[in-house]
Short mmCIF file of C-alpha atoms and ligand atoms in Angstrom, two decimals:
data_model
loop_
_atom_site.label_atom_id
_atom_site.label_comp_id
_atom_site.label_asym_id
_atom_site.label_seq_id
_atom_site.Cartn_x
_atom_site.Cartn_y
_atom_site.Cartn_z
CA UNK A 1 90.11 96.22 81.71
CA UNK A 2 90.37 92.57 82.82
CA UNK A 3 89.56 92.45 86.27
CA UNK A 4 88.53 89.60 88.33
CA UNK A 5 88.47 87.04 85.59
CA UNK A 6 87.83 83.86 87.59
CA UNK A 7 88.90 81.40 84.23
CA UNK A 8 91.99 83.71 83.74
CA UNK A 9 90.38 85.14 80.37
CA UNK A 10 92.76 86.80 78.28
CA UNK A 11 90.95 89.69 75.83
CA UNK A 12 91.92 88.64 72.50
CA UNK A 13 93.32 92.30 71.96
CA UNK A 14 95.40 91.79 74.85
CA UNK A 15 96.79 88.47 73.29
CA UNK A 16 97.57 90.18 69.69
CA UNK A 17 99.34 93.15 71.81
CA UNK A 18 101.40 90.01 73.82
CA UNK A 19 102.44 88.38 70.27
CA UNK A 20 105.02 91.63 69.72
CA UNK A 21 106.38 91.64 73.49
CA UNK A 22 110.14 91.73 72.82
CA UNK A 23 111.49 93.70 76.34
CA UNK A 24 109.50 93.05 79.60
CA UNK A 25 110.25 94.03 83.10
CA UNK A 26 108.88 92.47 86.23
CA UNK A 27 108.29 94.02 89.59
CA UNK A 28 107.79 91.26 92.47
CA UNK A 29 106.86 91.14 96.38
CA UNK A 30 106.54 88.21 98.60
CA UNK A 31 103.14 87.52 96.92
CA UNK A 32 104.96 85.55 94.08
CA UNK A 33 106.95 83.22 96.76
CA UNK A 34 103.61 82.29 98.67
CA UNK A 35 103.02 79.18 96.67
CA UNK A 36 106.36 78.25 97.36
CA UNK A 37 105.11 78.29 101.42
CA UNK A 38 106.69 81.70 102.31
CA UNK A 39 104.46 83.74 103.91
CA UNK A 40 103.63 87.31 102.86
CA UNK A 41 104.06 90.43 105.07
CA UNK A 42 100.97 91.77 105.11
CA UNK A 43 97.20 90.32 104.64
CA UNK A 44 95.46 86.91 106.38
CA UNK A 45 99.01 84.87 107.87
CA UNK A 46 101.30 87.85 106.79
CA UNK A 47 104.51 88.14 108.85
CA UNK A 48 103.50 91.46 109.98
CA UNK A 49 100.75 90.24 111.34
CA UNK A 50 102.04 88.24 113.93
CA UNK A 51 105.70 89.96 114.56
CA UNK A 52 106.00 94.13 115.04
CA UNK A 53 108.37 95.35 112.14
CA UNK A 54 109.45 98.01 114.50
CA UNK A 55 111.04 95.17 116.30
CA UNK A 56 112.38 93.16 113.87
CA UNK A 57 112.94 95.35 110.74
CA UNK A 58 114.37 98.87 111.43
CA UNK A 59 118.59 100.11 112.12
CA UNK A 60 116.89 101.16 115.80
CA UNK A 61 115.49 97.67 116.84
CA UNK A 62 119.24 96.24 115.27
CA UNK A 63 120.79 98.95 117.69
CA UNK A 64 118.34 97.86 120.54
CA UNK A 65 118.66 94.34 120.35
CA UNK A 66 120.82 92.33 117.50
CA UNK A 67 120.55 89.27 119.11
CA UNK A 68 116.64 89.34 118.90
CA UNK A 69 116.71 90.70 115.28
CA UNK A 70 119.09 88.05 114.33
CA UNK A 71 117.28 85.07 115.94
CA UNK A 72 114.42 86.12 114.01
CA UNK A 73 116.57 86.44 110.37
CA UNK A 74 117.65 83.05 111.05
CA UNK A 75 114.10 81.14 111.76
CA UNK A 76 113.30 82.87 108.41
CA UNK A 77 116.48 82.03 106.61
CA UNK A 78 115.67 78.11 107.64
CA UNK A 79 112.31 78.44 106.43
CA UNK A 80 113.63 80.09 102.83
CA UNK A 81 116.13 77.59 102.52
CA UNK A 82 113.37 74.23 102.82
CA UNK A 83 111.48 76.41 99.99
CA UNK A 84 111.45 75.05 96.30
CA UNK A 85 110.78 78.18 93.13
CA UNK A 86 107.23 77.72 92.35
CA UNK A 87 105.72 77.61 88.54
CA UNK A 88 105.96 81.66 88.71
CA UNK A 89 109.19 82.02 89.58
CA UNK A 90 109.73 79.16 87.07
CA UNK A 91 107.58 81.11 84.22
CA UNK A 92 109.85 84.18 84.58
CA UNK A 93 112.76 82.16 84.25
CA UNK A 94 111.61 80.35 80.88
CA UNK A 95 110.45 84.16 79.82
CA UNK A 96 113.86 85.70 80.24
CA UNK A 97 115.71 82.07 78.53
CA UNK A 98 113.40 82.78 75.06
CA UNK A 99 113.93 86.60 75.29
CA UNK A 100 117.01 86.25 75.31
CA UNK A 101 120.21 88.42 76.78
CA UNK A 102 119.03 91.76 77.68
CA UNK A 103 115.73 91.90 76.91
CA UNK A 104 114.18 91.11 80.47
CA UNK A 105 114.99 92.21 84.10
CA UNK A 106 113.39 91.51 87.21
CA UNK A 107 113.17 93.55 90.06
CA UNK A 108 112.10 92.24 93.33
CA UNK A 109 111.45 92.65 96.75
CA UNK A 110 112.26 89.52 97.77
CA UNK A 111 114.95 88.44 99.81
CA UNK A 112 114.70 84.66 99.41
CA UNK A 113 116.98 84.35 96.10
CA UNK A 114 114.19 82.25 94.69
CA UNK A 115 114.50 83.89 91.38
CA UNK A 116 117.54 83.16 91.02
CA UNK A 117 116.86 79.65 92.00
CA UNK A 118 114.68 79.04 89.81
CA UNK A 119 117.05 80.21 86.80
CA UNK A 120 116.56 84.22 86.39
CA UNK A 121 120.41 86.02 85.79
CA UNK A 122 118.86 89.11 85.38
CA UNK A 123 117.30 90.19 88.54
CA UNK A 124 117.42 93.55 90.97
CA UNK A 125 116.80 92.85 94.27
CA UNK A 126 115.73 96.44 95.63
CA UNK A 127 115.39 94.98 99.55
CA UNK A 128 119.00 92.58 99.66
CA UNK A 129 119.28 89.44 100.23
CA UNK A 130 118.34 87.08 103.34
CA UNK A 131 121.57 84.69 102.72
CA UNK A 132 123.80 87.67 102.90
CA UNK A 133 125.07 89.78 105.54
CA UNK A 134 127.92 92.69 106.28
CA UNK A 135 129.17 95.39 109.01
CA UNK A 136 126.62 97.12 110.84
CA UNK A 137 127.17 101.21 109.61
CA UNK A 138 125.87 102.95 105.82
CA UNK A 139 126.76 102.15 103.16
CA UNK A 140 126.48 97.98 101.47
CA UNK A 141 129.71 97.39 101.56
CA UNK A 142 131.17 94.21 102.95
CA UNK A 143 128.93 92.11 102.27
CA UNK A 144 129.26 88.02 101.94
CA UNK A 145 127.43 85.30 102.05
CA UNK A 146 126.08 83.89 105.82
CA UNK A 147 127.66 80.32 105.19
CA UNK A 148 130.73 82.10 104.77
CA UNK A 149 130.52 83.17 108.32
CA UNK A 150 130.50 81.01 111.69
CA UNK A 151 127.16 81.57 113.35
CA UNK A 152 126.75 80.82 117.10
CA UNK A 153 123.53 80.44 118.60
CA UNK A 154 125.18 81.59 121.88
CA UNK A 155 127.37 84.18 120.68
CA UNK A 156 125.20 86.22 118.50
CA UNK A 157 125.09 89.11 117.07
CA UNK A 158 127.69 87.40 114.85
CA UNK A 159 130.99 89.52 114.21
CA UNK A 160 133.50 89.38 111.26
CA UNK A 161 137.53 89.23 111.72
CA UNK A 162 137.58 92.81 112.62
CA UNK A 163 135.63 92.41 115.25
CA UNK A 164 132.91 94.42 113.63
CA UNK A 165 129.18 93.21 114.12
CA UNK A 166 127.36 91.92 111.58
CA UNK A 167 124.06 92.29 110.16
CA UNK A 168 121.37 90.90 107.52
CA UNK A 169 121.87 92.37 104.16
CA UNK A 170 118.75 93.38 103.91
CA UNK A 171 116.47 96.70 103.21
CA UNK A 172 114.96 97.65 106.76
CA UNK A 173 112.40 100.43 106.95
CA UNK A 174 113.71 103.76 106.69
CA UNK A 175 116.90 102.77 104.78
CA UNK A 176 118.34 103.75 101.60
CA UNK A 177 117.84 101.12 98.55
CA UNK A 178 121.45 99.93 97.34
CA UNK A 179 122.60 101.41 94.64
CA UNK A 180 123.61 99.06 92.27
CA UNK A 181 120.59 97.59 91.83
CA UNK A 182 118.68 100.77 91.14
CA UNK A 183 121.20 101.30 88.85
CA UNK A 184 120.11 98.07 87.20
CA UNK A 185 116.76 99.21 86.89
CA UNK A 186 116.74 102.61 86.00
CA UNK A 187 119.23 101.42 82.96
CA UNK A 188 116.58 99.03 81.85
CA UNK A 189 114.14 101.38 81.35
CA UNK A 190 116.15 104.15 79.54
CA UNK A 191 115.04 102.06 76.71
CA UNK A 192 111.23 101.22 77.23
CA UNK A 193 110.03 97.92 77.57
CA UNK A 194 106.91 96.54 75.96
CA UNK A 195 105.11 95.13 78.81
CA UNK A 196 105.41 95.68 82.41
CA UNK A 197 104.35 92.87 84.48
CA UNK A 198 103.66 93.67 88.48
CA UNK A 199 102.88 90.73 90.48
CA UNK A 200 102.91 89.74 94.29
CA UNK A 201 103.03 93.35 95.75
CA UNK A 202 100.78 95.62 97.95
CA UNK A 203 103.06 98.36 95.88
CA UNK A 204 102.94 100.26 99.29
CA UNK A 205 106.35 102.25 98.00
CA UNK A 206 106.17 104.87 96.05
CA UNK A 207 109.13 103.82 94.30
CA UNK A 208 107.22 100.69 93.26
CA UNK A 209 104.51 102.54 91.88
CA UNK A 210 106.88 104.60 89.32
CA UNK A 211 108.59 101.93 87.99
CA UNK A 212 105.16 99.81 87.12
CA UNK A 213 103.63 102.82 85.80
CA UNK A 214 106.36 104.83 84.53
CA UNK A 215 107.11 102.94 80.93
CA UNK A 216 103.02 102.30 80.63
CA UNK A 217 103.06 106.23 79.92
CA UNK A 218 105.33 105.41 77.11
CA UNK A 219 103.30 102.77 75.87
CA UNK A 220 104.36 99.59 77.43
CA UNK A 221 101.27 97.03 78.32
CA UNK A 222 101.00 96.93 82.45
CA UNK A 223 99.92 93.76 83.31
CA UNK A 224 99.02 92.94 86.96
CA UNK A 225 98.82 89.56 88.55
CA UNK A 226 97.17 89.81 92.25
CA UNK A 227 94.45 88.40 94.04
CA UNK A 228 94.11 91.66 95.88
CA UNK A 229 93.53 95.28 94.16
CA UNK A 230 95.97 97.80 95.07
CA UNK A 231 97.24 101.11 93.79
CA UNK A 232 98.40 100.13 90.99
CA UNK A 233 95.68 98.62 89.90
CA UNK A 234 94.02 101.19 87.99
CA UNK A 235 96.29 101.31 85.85
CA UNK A 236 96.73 98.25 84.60
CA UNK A 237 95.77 97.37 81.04
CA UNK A 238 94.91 93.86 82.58
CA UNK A 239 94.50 92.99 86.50
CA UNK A 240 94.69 89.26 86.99
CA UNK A 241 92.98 88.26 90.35
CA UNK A 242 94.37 85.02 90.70
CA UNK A 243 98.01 83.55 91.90
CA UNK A 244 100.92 84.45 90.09
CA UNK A 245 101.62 80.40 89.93
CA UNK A 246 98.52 80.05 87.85
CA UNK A 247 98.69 83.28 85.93
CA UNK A 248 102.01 84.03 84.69
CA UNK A 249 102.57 80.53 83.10
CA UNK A 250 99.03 81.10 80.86
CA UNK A 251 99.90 85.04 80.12
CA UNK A 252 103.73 84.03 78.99
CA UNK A 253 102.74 81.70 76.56
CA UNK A 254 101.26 84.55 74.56
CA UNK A 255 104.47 85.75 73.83
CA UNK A 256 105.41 84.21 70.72
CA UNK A 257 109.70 84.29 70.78
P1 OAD B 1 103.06 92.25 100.92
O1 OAD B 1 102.97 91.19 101.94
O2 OAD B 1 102.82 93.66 101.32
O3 OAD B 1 102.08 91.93 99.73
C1 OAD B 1 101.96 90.68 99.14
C2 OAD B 1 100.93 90.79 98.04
O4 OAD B 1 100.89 89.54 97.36
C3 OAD B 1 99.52 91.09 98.53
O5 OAD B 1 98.98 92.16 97.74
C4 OAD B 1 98.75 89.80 98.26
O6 OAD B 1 97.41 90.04 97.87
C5 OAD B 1 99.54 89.20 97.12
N1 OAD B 1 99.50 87.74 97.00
C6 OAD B 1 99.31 86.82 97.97
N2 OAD B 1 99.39 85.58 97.45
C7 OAD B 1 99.66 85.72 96.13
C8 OAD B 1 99.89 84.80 95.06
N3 OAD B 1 99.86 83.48 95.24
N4 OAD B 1 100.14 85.32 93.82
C9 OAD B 1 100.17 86.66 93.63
N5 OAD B 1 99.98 87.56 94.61
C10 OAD B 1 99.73 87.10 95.84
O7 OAD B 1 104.51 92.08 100.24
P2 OAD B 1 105.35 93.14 99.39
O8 OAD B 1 104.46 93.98 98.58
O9 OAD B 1 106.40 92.37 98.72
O10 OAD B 1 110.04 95.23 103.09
O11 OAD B 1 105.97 94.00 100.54
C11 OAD B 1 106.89 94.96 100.19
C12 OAD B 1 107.89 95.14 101.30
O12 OAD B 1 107.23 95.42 102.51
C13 OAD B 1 108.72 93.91 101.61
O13 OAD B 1 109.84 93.78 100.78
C14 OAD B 1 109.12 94.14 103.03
C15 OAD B 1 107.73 94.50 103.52
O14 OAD B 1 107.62 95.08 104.73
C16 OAD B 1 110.87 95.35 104.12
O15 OAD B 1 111.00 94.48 104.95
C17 OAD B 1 111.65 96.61 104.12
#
Protein backbone atom coordinates (compact mmCIF):
# COMPACT_ATOMS: atom_id res chain seq x y z
CA UNK A 1 0.00 0.00 0.00
CA UNK A 2 0.93 3.65 -0.62
CA UNK A 3 -0.87 5.62 1.72
CA UNK A 4 -0.27 9.05 2.85
CA UNK A 5 2.87 9.64 0.89
CA UNK A 6 3.47 13.34 1.59
CA UNK A 7 6.36 13.58 -1.59
CA UNK A 8 3.83 11.62 -3.81
CA UNK A 9 6.27 8.45 -3.76
CA UNK A 10 5.52 6.08 -6.33
CA UNK A 11 6.73 2.20 -5.29
CA UNK A 12 8.95 1.28 -8.00
CA UNK A 13 6.71 -1.96 -8.48
CA UNK A 14 3.89 0.23 -8.93
CA UNK A 15 5.82 2.20 -11.70
CA UNK A 16 6.95 -1.16 -13.68
CA UNK A 17 3.08 -2.32 -13.34
CA UNK A 18 2.16 1.56 -14.88
CA UNK A 19 4.78 1.01 -17.91
CA UNK A 20 2.11 -1.81 -19.48
CA UNK A 21 -1.17 0.38 -18.76
CA UNK A 22 -2.84 0.20 -22.20
CA UNK A 23 -6.92 0.62 -21.08
CA UNK A 24 -7.68 2.83 -17.99
CA UNK A 25 -10.93 4.02 -16.64
CA UNK A 26 -11.50 6.96 -14.36
CA UNK A 27 -14.20 7.50 -11.82
CA UNK A 28 -14.47 11.35 -10.71
CA UNK A 29 -16.53 13.56 -8.04
CA UNK A 30 -16.37 17.20 -7.44
CA UNK A 31 -13.03 16.59 -5.62
CA UNK A 32 -11.15 16.77 -9.04
CA UNK A 33 -12.88 20.34 -9.98
CA UNK A 34 -11.87 21.93 -6.50
CA UNK A 35 -8.64 23.34 -7.80
CA UNK A 36 -10.49 24.74 -10.48
CA UNK A 37 -12.54 26.88 -7.43
CA UNK A 38 -15.70 24.66 -7.42
CA UNK A 39 -16.56 23.71 -4.26
CA UNK A 40 -17.19 20.11 -3.16
CA UNK A 41 -20.45 18.78 -1.63
CA UNK A 42 -19.44 17.48 1.31
CA UNK A 43 -16.32 18.14 3.84
CA UNK A 44 -14.83 21.82 5.26
CA UNK A 45 -16.78 24.58 2.51
CA UNK A 46 -18.80 21.68 0.84
CA UNK A 47 -22.09 22.82 -0.74
CA UNK A 48 -23.94 20.63 1.52
CA UNK A 49 -22.73 22.20 4.16
CA UNK A 50 -24.18 25.38 3.84
CA UNK A 51 -27.47 24.57 1.55
CA UNK A 52 -30.04 21.41 2.62
CA UNK A 53 -30.01 18.95 -0.47
CA UNK A 54 -33.51 18.14 0.49
CA UNK A 55 -34.18 21.61 -0.69
CA UNK A 56 -32.29 22.01 -3.52
CA UNK A 57 -31.59 18.50 -4.96
CA UNK A 58 -34.59 16.07 -4.89
CA UNK A 59 -37.99 15.73 -7.74
CA UNK A 60 -40.05 16.79 -4.24
CA UNK A 61 -38.24 20.16 -3.47
CA UNK A 62 -38.54 20.73 -7.74
CA UNK A 63 -42.36 19.95 -7.13
CA UNK A 64 -42.37 22.26 -3.98
CA UNK A 65 -40.67 25.09 -5.25
CA UNK A 66 -38.95 25.32 -8.97
CA UNK A 67 -38.36 28.74 -8.74
CA UNK A 68 -36.11 28.28 -5.57
CA UNK A 69 -34.40 25.14 -7.06
CA UNK A 70 -33.75 26.97 -10.19
CA UNK A 71 -32.34 30.21 -8.66
CA UNK A 72 -30.00 28.07 -6.97
CA UNK A 73 -28.90 25.93 -10.46
CA UNK A 74 -28.26 29.19 -11.90
CA UNK A 75 -25.84 30.91 -9.09
CA UNK A 76 -24.02 27.56 -9.63
CA UNK A 77 -24.14 27.48 -13.37
CA UNK A 78 -22.44 31.24 -13.21
CA UNK A 79 -19.94 30.06 -10.92
CA UNK A 80 -19.07 26.78 -13.36
CA UNK A 81 -18.99 28.86 -16.23
CA UNK A 82 -16.01 31.61 -14.66
CA UNK A 83 -14.15 28.09 -13.91
CA UNK A 84 -10.99 27.17 -16.06
CA UNK A 85 -10.05 22.76 -16.25
CA UNK A 86 -7.35 22.45 -13.80
CA UNK A 87 -3.91 20.31 -14.45
CA UNK A 88 -6.16 17.07 -13.51
CA UNK A 89 -8.71 17.49 -15.68
CA UNK A 90 -5.91 18.50 -18.10
CA UNK A 91 -3.77 15.15 -17.21
CA UNK A 92 -6.79 12.97 -18.12
CA UNK A 93 -7.18 14.67 -21.23
CA UNK A 94 -3.38 14.21 -22.40
CA UNK A 95 -3.93 10.38 -20.97
CA UNK A 96 -6.85 9.58 -23.20
CA UNK A 97 -4.92 11.77 -26.52
CA UNK A 98 -1.68 9.08 -26.11
CA UNK A 99 -4.02 6.08 -25.46
CA UNK A 100 -5.56 6.60 -28.10
CA UNK A 101 -9.39 5.86 -29.48
CA UNK A 102 -11.00 3.51 -27.20
CA UNK A 103 -8.74 2.73 -24.79
CA UNK A 104 -9.88 5.26 -21.96
CA UNK A 105 -13.31 6.43 -20.56
CA UNK A 106 -14.16 8.62 -17.89
CA UNK A 107 -16.96 8.50 -15.77
CA UNK A 108 -17.91 11.33 -13.62
CA UNK A 109 -20.05 12.84 -11.29
CA UNK A 110 -19.62 16.06 -12.27
CA UNK A 111 -21.93 18.28 -13.78
CA UNK A 112 -19.64 21.17 -14.75
CA UNK A 113 -18.53 19.75 -18.36
CA UNK A 114 -15.00 20.50 -17.27
CA UNK A 115 -13.77 17.33 -18.73
CA UNK A 116 -14.84 17.95 -21.62
CA UNK A 117 -13.37 21.34 -21.48
CA UNK A 118 -10.40 20.48 -20.90
CA UNK A 119 -10.27 18.00 -24.05
CA UNK A 120 -11.73 14.43 -22.80
CA UNK A 121 -14.34 12.87 -25.84
CA UNK A 122 -14.75 9.98 -23.96
CA UNK A 123 -16.55 10.73 -20.82
CA UNK A 124 -19.91 9.30 -18.85
CA UNK A 125 -21.43 11.68 -16.90
CA UNK A 126 -23.55 9.39 -14.42
CA UNK A 127 -25.26 12.75 -12.59
CA UNK A 128 -26.13 15.06 -16.15
CA UNK A 129 -25.10 18.00 -16.91
CA UNK A 130 -25.49 21.62 -15.22
CA UNK A 131 -25.66 23.48 -18.83
CA UNK A 132 -28.50 21.27 -19.82
CA UNK A 133 -32.02 21.08 -19.04
CA UNK A 134 -35.53 19.29 -20.29
CA UNK A 135 -39.39 18.66 -19.29
CA UNK A 136 -40.07 18.07 -15.82
CA UNK A 137 -41.58 14.03 -15.83
CA UNK A 138 -39.19 10.39 -16.16
CA UNK A 139 -37.50 9.64 -18.41
CA UNK A 140 -34.15 12.13 -20.09
CA UNK A 141 -35.69 12.90 -22.88
CA UNK A 142 -35.84 16.41 -24.24
CA UNK A 143 -33.11 17.61 -23.25
CA UNK A 144 -31.03 20.83 -24.75
CA UNK A 145 -28.74 23.01 -23.87
CA UNK A 146 -29.82 26.18 -21.26
CA UNK A 147 -28.49 28.90 -23.81
CA UNK A 148 -30.79 27.42 -26.10
CA UNK A 149 -33.59 28.49 -23.91
CA UNK A 150 -34.76 32.15 -22.80
CA UNK A 151 -34.31 32.37 -19.06
CA UNK A 152 -36.22 35.05 -17.07
CA UNK A 153 -35.27 35.97 -13.75
CA UNK A 154 -38.94 36.96 -13.22
CA UNK A 155 -40.63 34.31 -14.96
CA UNK A 156 -39.00 31.25 -13.70
CA UNK A 157 -39.41 28.05 -13.57
CA UNK A 158 -38.51 28.42 -17.26
CA UNK A 159 -40.95 26.55 -19.77
CA UNK A 160 -40.29 25.19 -23.34
CA UNK A 161 -42.74 25.87 -26.51
CA UNK A 162 -45.16 23.41 -25.18
CA UNK A 163 -45.65 25.07 -22.37
CA UNK A 164 -44.06 22.30 -20.38
CA UNK A 165 -41.73 23.31 -17.35
CA UNK A 166 -38.39 22.83 -17.42
CA UNK A 167 -35.80 21.50 -15.27
CA UNK A 168 -31.85 21.00 -14.70
CA UNK A 169 -30.61 17.94 -16.38
CA UNK A 170 -29.23 16.75 -13.65
CA UNK A 171 -29.15 13.44 -11.24
CA UNK A 172 -31.18 14.53 -8.00
CA UNK A 173 -31.28 12.15 -5.05
CA UNK A 174 -33.48 9.34 -5.41
CA UNK A 175 -33.47 9.32 -9.25
CA UNK A 176 -32.62 6.84 -11.76
CA UNK A 177 -28.99 7.29 -13.53
CA UNK A 178 -29.58 7.86 -17.43
CA UNK A 179 -29.14 5.21 -19.34
CA UNK A 180 -26.93 5.91 -21.94
CA UNK A 181 -24.25 6.67 -20.03
CA UNK A 182 -24.32 3.52 -17.96
CA UNK A 183 -24.44 1.99 -21.04
CA UNK A 184 -21.12 3.66 -21.78
CA UNK A 185 -19.63 2.30 -18.85
CA UNK A 186 -20.72 -1.00 -18.39
CA UNK A 187 -19.47 -1.54 -22.27
CA UNK A 188 -16.07 -0.36 -21.23
CA UNK A 189 -15.56 -2.76 -18.84
CA UNK A 190 -16.83 -5.92 -20.68
CA UNK A 191 -13.28 -5.85 -21.69
CA UNK A 192 -11.12 -5.13 -18.48
CA UNK A 193 -9.04 -2.29 -18.17
CA UNK A 194 -5.56 -2.26 -16.72
CA UNK A 195 -5.78 0.36 -14.19
CA UNK A 196 -8.62 1.93 -12.53
CA UNK A 197 -8.03 5.33 -11.35
CA UNK A 198 -10.72 6.84 -8.61
CA UNK A 199 -10.18 10.34 -7.74
CA UNK A 200 -12.25 13.28 -6.15
CA UNK A 201 -15.09 11.10 -4.59
CA UNK A 202 -16.46 10.29 -1.05
CA UNK A 203 -17.69 7.04 -3.26
CA UNK A 204 -20.85 7.35 -1.00
CA UNK A 205 -22.86 5.23 -3.95
CA UNK A 206 -22.76 1.96 -4.08
CA UNK A 207 -22.69 2.07 -7.67
CA UNK A 208 -19.38 3.94 -7.40
CA UNK A 209 -17.89 1.45 -5.35
CA UNK A 210 -18.50 -1.51 -8.04
CA UNK A 211 -17.22 0.09 -10.81
CA UNK A 212 -13.70 1.11 -8.93
CA UNK A 213 -13.47 -2.22 -7.53
CA UNK A 214 -15.13 -4.40 -9.91
CA UNK A 215 -12.18 -4.79 -12.79
CA UNK A 216 -9.41 -4.71 -9.70
CA UNK A 217 -10.91 -8.36 -9.07
CA UNK A 218 -9.87 -9.09 -12.55
CA UNK A 219 -6.61 -7.73 -12.15
CA UNK A 220 -6.65 -4.15 -13.10
CA UNK A 221 -4.28 -1.76 -10.74
CA UNK A 222 -6.85 0.59 -8.52
CA UNK A 223 -5.25 3.62 -8.01
CA UNK A 224 -6.79 6.27 -5.68
CA UNK A 225 -6.06 9.94 -5.61
CA UNK A 226 -7.76 11.68 -2.36
CA UNK A 227 -6.75 13.64 0.42
CA UNK A 228 -9.43 11.94 2.46
CA UNK A 229 -9.76 7.95 3.03
CA UNK A 230 -12.96 6.54 2.09
CA UNK A 231 -14.45 3.18 1.26
CA UNK A 232 -12.72 2.52 -1.33
CA UNK A 233 -9.75 2.97 0.00
CA UNK A 234 -8.83 -0.34 1.12
CA UNK A 235 -8.71 -1.47 -1.80
CA UNK A 236 -6.60 0.40 -3.57
CA UNK A 237 -3.24 -0.93 -4.75
CA UNK A 238 -2.05 2.77 -4.18
CA UNK A 239 -4.02 5.65 -2.14
CA UNK A 240 -2.59 9.02 -3.02
CA UNK A 241 -3.41 11.60 -0.20
CA UNK A 242 -2.79 14.58 -2.03
CA UNK A 243 -4.87 16.72 -4.85
CA UNK A 244 -5.70 15.18 -7.92
CA UNK A 245 -3.96 18.49 -9.63
CA UNK A 246 -0.69 17.40 -8.16
CA UNK A 247 -1.11 13.67 -8.41
CA UNK A 248 -2.48 12.59 -11.60
CA UNK A 249 0.02 14.65 -13.74
CA UNK A 250 3.19 12.68 -11.75
CA UNK A 251 1.24 9.07 -11.82
CA UNK A 252 0.39 9.55 -15.82
CA UNK A 253 3.72 10.05 -16.79
CA UNK A 254 4.46 6.48 -15.81
CA UNK A 255 2.58 5.31 -18.53
CA UNK A 256 4.92 4.91 -21.24
CA UNK A 257 2.47 5.19 -24.76
P1 LIG B 1 -18.03 14.89 -2.37
O1 LIG B 1 -18.13 16.34 -2.06
O2 LIG B 1 -18.86 13.93 -1.60
O3 LIG B 1 -16.53 14.43 -2.21
C1 LIG B 1 -15.44 15.13 -2.73
C2 LIG B 1 -14.20 14.35 -2.39
O4 LIG B 1 -13.09 15.00 -3.01
C3 LIG B 1 -13.90 14.28 -0.90
O5 LIG B 1 -13.61 12.92 -0.56
C4 LIG B 1 -12.65 15.14 -0.72
O6 LIG B 1 -11.77 14.62 0.26
C5 LIG B 1 -12.02 15.05 -2.09
N1 LIG B 1 -11.19 16.19 -2.49
C6 LIG B 1 -11.28 17.48 -2.10
N2 LIG B 1 -10.36 18.23 -2.74
C7 LIG B 1 -9.69 17.40 -3.57
C8 LIG B 1 -8.64 17.57 -4.53
N3 LIG B 1 -8.09 18.76 -4.76
N4 LIG B 1 -8.21 16.47 -5.21
C9 LIG B 1 -8.77 15.26 -4.99
N5 LIG B 1 -9.76 15.04 -4.11
C10 LIG B 1 -10.22 16.09 -3.42
O7 LIG B 1 -18.28 14.76 -3.95
P2 LIG B 1 -18.70 13.48 -4.79
O8 LIG B 1 -18.09 12.26 -4.23
O9 LIG B 1 -18.45 13.82 -6.19
O10 LIG B 1 -24.81 14.14 -6.33
O11 LIG B 1 -20.24 13.44 -4.52
C11 LIG B 1 -21.00 12.52 -5.21
C12 LIG B 1 -22.37 13.06 -5.45
O12 LIG B 1 -22.96 13.46 -4.23
C13 LIG B 1 -22.43 14.31 -6.31
O13 LIG B 1 -22.43 14.04 -7.68
C14 LIG B 1 -23.71 14.94 -5.88
C15 LIG B 1 -23.46 14.81 -4.39
O14 LIG B 1 -24.50 15.00 -3.56
C16 LIG B 1 -26.01 14.67 -6.49
O15 LIG B 1 -26.21 15.86 -6.41
C17 LIG B 1 -27.07 13.68 -6.81
Amino acid sequence: MNHGSPDLYIAPELKRRLCGVRRVFVLTGAGVSVESGIPAFRGTGGIWGEWNPEDYATPEAFERDPVRVWQWYLGRIENIRRAEPNPAHRALAELERRLGPGAMLTATQNVDGLHRRAGSGAVAEIHGEIFKCRPVGPGFMGERPIDEIDIDMDGLPPRDAEGSVLRPAVVWFGEYLPPGPIKTIEEFLSIPPDLVVIAGTTAGFPYVQDWATRPKREGAILIEVNPDMTLVTPHADAAFQCPAGEALPRIFSHIEV
